[in-house]
Each structure stands twice: as C-alpha cells, then as structure tokens.
C-alpha cells in the first residue's frame, strides 16, 4: 500500500464536507459558471437550463455563508448586486478542472 | 476573458452529472475509501463513522450501475464479495486529490 493509499484509507471529515458542498444539487454548476465569469443573478438563470430563481437565490446564500462567494452591493441607481468568488472559491479551480476532464472522458 | 474562462462559462451537463455523482451524500466518502484500498462491505462501515449498512448497500449499487465500481463474487466457502473500482472509478484519483488539497486548506 502506498503512502497516498494509506492517507485515503483514513476517513477525512474535511473531505466529506468539501465534496458534499460542491456536489450539492446545482451548487457545482453555479460555482463553475462563476469561475467562468458569471457575476450577476441573471447570469446564472440564463446560462443554466432548468435552474429556478428560487434555487439560485438559496444556493448563493449558502455559498456566502460558507465563505466561498461574496455578495457585493454597488451603490448605483438602481443599486447593483454582484457575486464574486472569495479566495476560498477561486482555489476550487483545480478541483473543477479535474472534474471536467473526468466528465469529458466518462460521462 | 481567457479560453479556460470561456469554456467554464458554457453550461456542461457532463460536468453537472459528474460533480453531483461524487458529491451525493456518502458517495464521495465511499469512493475515497476504495481509492485507499477498501474492498469489503465491512471496510466501509468500520472505517466511516455514521454510515449505516443500508446506505453503504444503496450507494454501492448506485456506483455499480454507474460503472464506477464492480462487484466481484469469489466462489469460496463461504462465498466472498469484493468491490473494486473500474477504470472509470480509478481515474477519479486526481479529482479526489484536488478536493483533499482544497479541504485541507479551507475546511
């Protein structure tokens, strides 16, 4: 058994939280679109087929609570709201690249 | 906008299927333990706190249906059952490494 295998053989609660965070229904898709530049509420609903306003709103709030994204209010007329990835969110890029490569091959 | 960003800006149904497959409750944890060498039913229930026999059984069946794992019957007395990753399953290793690195830093 390799060292890598040994570490994988031990349960990691951190891993569980991470994989179930990004894998929650629509969450991964929303984060992926943000890595692709989506910042406005309408970017999510227009780019992602089948995703309701209610779910976008719920998932964005959850991601804000997790510290993965930040909600920015721009004091304009009318006020503008933008959603941006925090560093915690931006560092998901290698994870998403790896998932995309796997998906392109196997799904 | 970079080429990478452009490709992430487009919705990928394959990506959605992949991320929600590994992120389903307990699924990622079970696959991770298999990458770490777990092969028997009891390996999962003993190594993963809080995971019931019923859920292990359900998730293993789902993963078999997805072609990510294979159920092998060894004709012994008594018969032995082993669960092994297929190539589709083994190639999840870079995905899980990336998630683990992120989790170690942020969770």
CSV table of C-alpha atoms in Angstrom, one decimal:
chain,number,residue,atom,x,y,z
A,1,UNK,CA,0.0,0.0,0.0
A,2,UNK,CA,1.4,3.4,-1.0
A,3,UNK,CA,1.5,6.4,1.3
A,4,UNK,CA,-1.2,8.0,-0.8
A,5,UNK,CA,-3.4,5.0,-0.4
A,6,UNK,CA,-2.8,4.9,3.4
A,7,UNK,CA,-4.0,8.5,3.7
A,8,UNK,CA,-7.0,7.8,1.6
A,9,UNK,CA,-7.9,4.8,3.8
A,10,UNK,CA,-8.4,7.1,6.8
A,11,UNK,CA,-11.8,8.8,7.0
A,12,UNK,CA,-11.5,12.6,6.5
A,13,UNK,CA,-14.4,14.7,7.7
A,14,UNK,CA,-12.9,17.7,5.9
A,15,UNK,CA,-13.0,15.8,2.6
A,16,UNK,CA,-16.6,14.8,3.2
A,17,UNK,CA,-17.7,18.4,3.8
A,18,UNK,CA,-15.8,19.6,0.7
A,19,UNK,CA,-17.1,17.0,-1.7
A,20,UNK,CA,-20.7,17.3,-0.5
A,21,UNK,CA,-20.5,21.1,-0.6
A,22,UNK,CA,-19.6,21.2,-4.3
A,23,UNK,CA,-21.7,18.2,-5.2
A,24,UNK,CA,-25.0,19.6,-3.7
A,25,UNK,CA,-27.7,19.9,-6.4
A,26,UNK,CA,-26.8,22.9,-8.7
A,27,UNK,CA,-24.1,24.2,-6.4
A,28,UNK,CA,-21.2,22.9,-8.5
A,29,UNK,CA,-22.8,24.2,-11.7
A,30,UNK,CA,-23.3,27.7,-10.1
A,31,UNK,CA,-19.7,27.8,-8.9
A,32,UNK,CA,-18.4,26.6,-12.3
A,33,UNK,CA,-20.2,29.4,-14.0
A,34,UNK,CA,-18.7,31.9,-11.5
A,35,UNK,CA,-15.2,30.5,-12.3
A,36,UNK,CA,-16.3,31.2,-16.0
A,37,UNK,CA,-17.0,34.9,-15.2
A,38,UNK,CA,-20.7,34.9,-14.1
A,39,UNK,CA,-21.3,37.7,-11.6
A,40,UNK,CA,-25.0,38.7,-11.8
A,41,UNK,CA,-28.0,36.9,-10.7
A,42,UNK,CA,-29.4,36.8,-14.2
A,43,UNK,CA,-26.1,35.2,-15.5
A,44,UNK,CA,-27.0,32.0,-13.6
A,45,UNK,CA,-30.6,31.7,-14.6
A,46,UNK,CA,-29.9,32.5,-18.2
A,47,UNK,CA,-26.8,30.2,-18.6
A,48,UNK,CA,-28.0,27.2,-16.7
A,49,UNK,CA,-31.1,25.4,-18.1
A,50,UNK,CA,-33.6,24.2,-15.6
A,51,UNK,CA,-32.4,26.3,-12.7
A,52,UNK,CA,-35.1,28.3,-11.0
A,53,UNK,CA,-34.6,31.8,-9.4
A,54,UNK,CA,-35.6,30.4,-6.1
A,55,UNK,CA,-32.8,27.8,-6.2
A,56,UNK,CA,-30.2,30.3,-7.4
A,57,UNK,CA,-31.1,32.5,-4.6
A,58,UNK,CA,-30.9,29.7,-2.0
A,59,UNK,CA,-27.6,28.4,-3.3
A,60,UNK,CA,-26.0,31.8,-3.5
A,61,UNK,CA,-26.9,32.4,0.2
A,62,UNK,CA,-25.5,29.0,1.2
A,63,UNK,CA,-22.2,29.7,-0.6
A,64,UNK,CA,-22.0,33.2,1.0
A,65,UNK,CA,-22.5,31.5,4.4
A,66,UNK,CA,-19.7,29.1,3.6
A,67,UNK,CA,-17.4,31.9,2.6
A,68,UNK,CA,-17.0,30.6,-0.9
A,69,UNK,CA,-18.6,33.7,-2.5
A,70,UNK,CA,-19.2,37.3,-1.6
A,71,UNK,CA,-22.2,39.4,-2.3
A,72,UNK,CA,-21.2,43.0,-3.3
A,73,UNK,CA,-23.7,45.9,-3.3
A,74,UNK,CA,-22.7,48.6,-5.8
A,75,UNK,CA,-24.3,51.9,-4.8
A,76,UNK,CA,-25.6,52.9,-8.2
A,77,UNK,CA,-29.1,54.0,-9.4
A,78,UNK,CA,-30.6,51.4,-9.3
A,79,UNK,CA,-28.3,49.5,-6.8
A,80,UNK,CA,-26.4,46.7,-8.5
A,81,UNK,CA,-25.6,43.4,-6.9
A,82,UNK,CA,-22.6,41.3,-7.9
A,83,UNK,CA,-21.5,37.9,-6.8
A,84,UNK,CA,-17.8,37.2,-6.7
A,85,UNK,CA,-15.7,34.3,-5.6
A,86,UNK,CA,-13.6,34.7,-2.5
A,87,UNK,CA,-10.1,33.2,-2.4
A,88,UNK,CA,-11.7,30.0,-0.9
A,89,UNK,CA,-13.9,29.9,-4.0
A,90,UNK,CA,-11.2,30.8,-6.6
A,91,UNK,CA,-9.0,28.0,-5.3
A,92,UNK,CA,-11.6,25.5,-6.4
A,93,UNK,CA,-10.4,25.9,-10.0
A,94,UNK,CA,-8.1,22.9,-10.0
A,95,UNK,CA,-10.9,20.8,-8.5
A,96,UNK,CA,-13.3,21.8,-11.2
A,97,UNK,CA,-10.7,21.3,-13.9
A,98,UNK,CA,-10.1,17.8,-12.7
A,99,UNK,CA,-13.9,17.0,-12.6
A,100,UNK,CA,-14.3,18.5,-16.1
A,101,UNK,CA,-11.5,16.3,-17.5
A,102,UNK,CA,-13.1,13.2,-15.9
A,103,UNK,CA,-16.6,14.2,-17.1
A,104,UNK,CA,-15.4,14.8,-20.7
A,105,UNK,CA,-13.9,11.3,-20.7
A,106,UNK,CA,-16.6,9.3,-18.9
A,107,UNK,CA,-20.0,11.0,-18.8
B,1,UNK,CA,-11.6,36.5,-20.7
B,2,UNK,CA,-9.3,33.5,-21.0
B,3,UNK,CA,-10.1,30.4,-23.1
B,4,UNK,CA,-10.5,28.5,-19.8
B,5,UNK,CA,-13.0,31.0,-18.5
B,6,UNK,CA,-14.9,30.9,-21.8
B,7,UNK,CA,-15.3,27.1,-21.6
B,8,UNK,CA,-16.4,27.4,-18.0
B,9,UNK,CA,-19.0,30.0,-18.9
B,10,UNK,CA,-20.8,27.5,-21.0
B,11,UNK,CA,-23.1,25.0,-19.2
B,12,UNK,CA,-21.8,21.5,-19.3
B,13,UNK,CA,-24.4,18.8,-18.5
B,14,UNK,CA,-21.5,16.3,-18.2
B,15,UNK,CA,-19.9,18.4,-15.5
B,16,UNK,CA,-23.2,18.5,-13.6
B,17,UNK,CA,-23.6,14.8,-13.7
B,18,UNK,CA,-20.0,14.2,-12.6
B,19,UNK,CA,-20.0,16.6,-9.7
B,20,UNK,CA,-23.4,15.6,-8.4
B,21,UNK,CA,-22.4,11.9,-8.7
B,22,UNK,CA,-19.3,12.2,-6.4
B,23,UNK,CA,-21.0,14.8,-4.2
B,24,UNK,CA,-24.0,12.7,-3.3
B,25,UNK,CA,-24.3,12.1,0.4
B,26,UNK,CA,-21.6,9.5,1.4
B,27,UNK,CA,-20.8,8.6,-2.2
B,28,UNK,CA,-17.6,10.6,-2.3
B,29,UNK,CA,-16.5,9.2,1.1
B,30,UNK,CA,-17.1,5.6,-0.1
B,31,UNK,CA,-15.2,6.1,-3.3
B,32,UNK,CA,-12.3,7.8,-1.4
B,33,UNK,CA,-12.0,4.8,0.9
B,34,UNK,CA,-12.0,2.5,-2.2
B,35,UNK,CA,-9.1,4.6,-3.7
B,36,UNK,CA,-7.5,3.9,-0.3
B,37,UNK,CA,-7.9,0.2,-0.6
B,38,UNK,CA,-11.3,-0.7,0.9
B,39,UNK,CA,-12.8,-3.7,-0.9
B,40,UNK,CA,-15.1,-5.4,1.5
B,41,UNK,CA,-18.5,-4.3,2.7
B,42,UNK,CA,-17.3,-4.2,6.3
B,43,UNK,CA,-14.4,-1.9,5.3
B,44,UNK,CA,-16.8,0.8,4.6
B,45,UNK,CA,-19.0,0.5,7.7
B,46,UNK,CA,-16.0,0.2,10.0
B,47,UNK,CA,-13.9,3.0,8.5
B,48,UNK,CA,-16.6,5.6,8.0
B,49,UNK,CA,-18.3,6.9,11.2
B,50,UNK,CA,-22.1,7.4,10.9
B,51,UNK,CA,-22.5,5.3,7.8
B,52,UNK,CA,-25.3,2.7,8.0
B,53,UNK,CA,-25.2,-0.7,6.3
B,54,UNK,CA,-28.4,0.3,4.4
B,55,UNK,CA,-26.7,3.3,2.9
B,56,UNK,CA,-23.5,1.5,2.0
B,57,UNK,CA,-25.5,-1.1,0.2
B,58,UNK,CA,-27.6,1.5,-1.6
B,59,UNK,CA,-24.6,3.6,-2.7
B,60,UNK,CA,-22.6,0.6,-3.8
B,61,UNK,CA,-25.5,-0.5,-6.0
B,62,UNK,CA,-25.7,3.0,-7.5
B,63,UNK,CA,-22.0,3.1,-8.2
B,64,UNK,CA,-22.2,-0.3,-9.8
B,65,UNK,CA,-25.0,1.0,-12.1
B,66,UNK,CA,-22.9,4.0,-13.0
B,67,UNK,CA,-20.0,1.7,-13.9
B,68,UNK,CA,-17.7,3.3,-11.4
B,69,UNK,CA,-17.2,0.1,-9.3
B,70,UNK,CA,-17.6,-3.6,-9.9
B,71,UNK,CA,-19.0,-6.2,-7.6
B,72,UNK,CA,-16.9,-9.4,-7.7
B,73,UNK,CA,-18.1,-12.7,-6.4
B,74,UNK,CA,-15.3,-15.0,-5.3
B,75,UNK,CA,-16.5,-18.7,-5.3
B,76,UNK,CA,-15.1,-19.7,-1.9
B,77,UNK,CA,-16.8,-21.3,1.2
B,78,UNK,CA,-18.4,-19.1,2.2
B,79,UNK,CA,-18.7,-17.0,-1.0
B,80,UNK,CA,-16.7,-13.8,-0.8
B,81,UNK,CA,-17.8,-10.4,-2.2
B,82,UNK,CA,-15.4,-7.7,-3.2
B,83,UNK,CA,-15.9,-4.3,-4.5
B,84,UNK,CA,-13.3,-2.9,-6.9
B,85,UNK,CA,-13.0,0.3,-8.8
B,86,UNK,CA,-13.3,0.1,-12.6
B,87,UNK,CA,-11.1,2.3,-14.8
B,88,UNK,CA,-13.8,4.9,-14.7
B,89,UNK,CA,-13.6,4.8,-10.9
B,90,UNK,CA,-9.8,4.7,-10.7
B,91,UNK,CA,-9.4,7.8,-12.9
B,92,UNK,CA,-11.2,9.8,-10.2
B,93,UNK,CA,-8.0,9.8,-8.2
B,94,UNK,CA,-6.8,13.3,-9.5
B,95,UNK,CA,-10.3,14.7,-8.7
B,96,UNK,CA,-10.1,13.4,-5.2
B,97,UNK,CA,-6.6,14.6,-4.7
B,98,UNK,CA,-7.6,18.1,-5.7
B,99,UNK,CA,-10.6,18.0,-3.4
B,100,UNK,CA,-8.5,16.8,-0.5
B,101,UNK,CA,-5.9,19.6,-1.0
B,102,UNK,CA,-8.7,22.2,-1.1
B,103,UNK,CA,-10.4,20.6,2.0
B,104,UNK,CA,-7.1,20.5,4.0
B,105,UNK,CA,-6.6,24.2,3.4
B,106,UNK,CA,-10.2,25.5,3.7
B,107,UNK,CA,-12.5,23.2,5.7
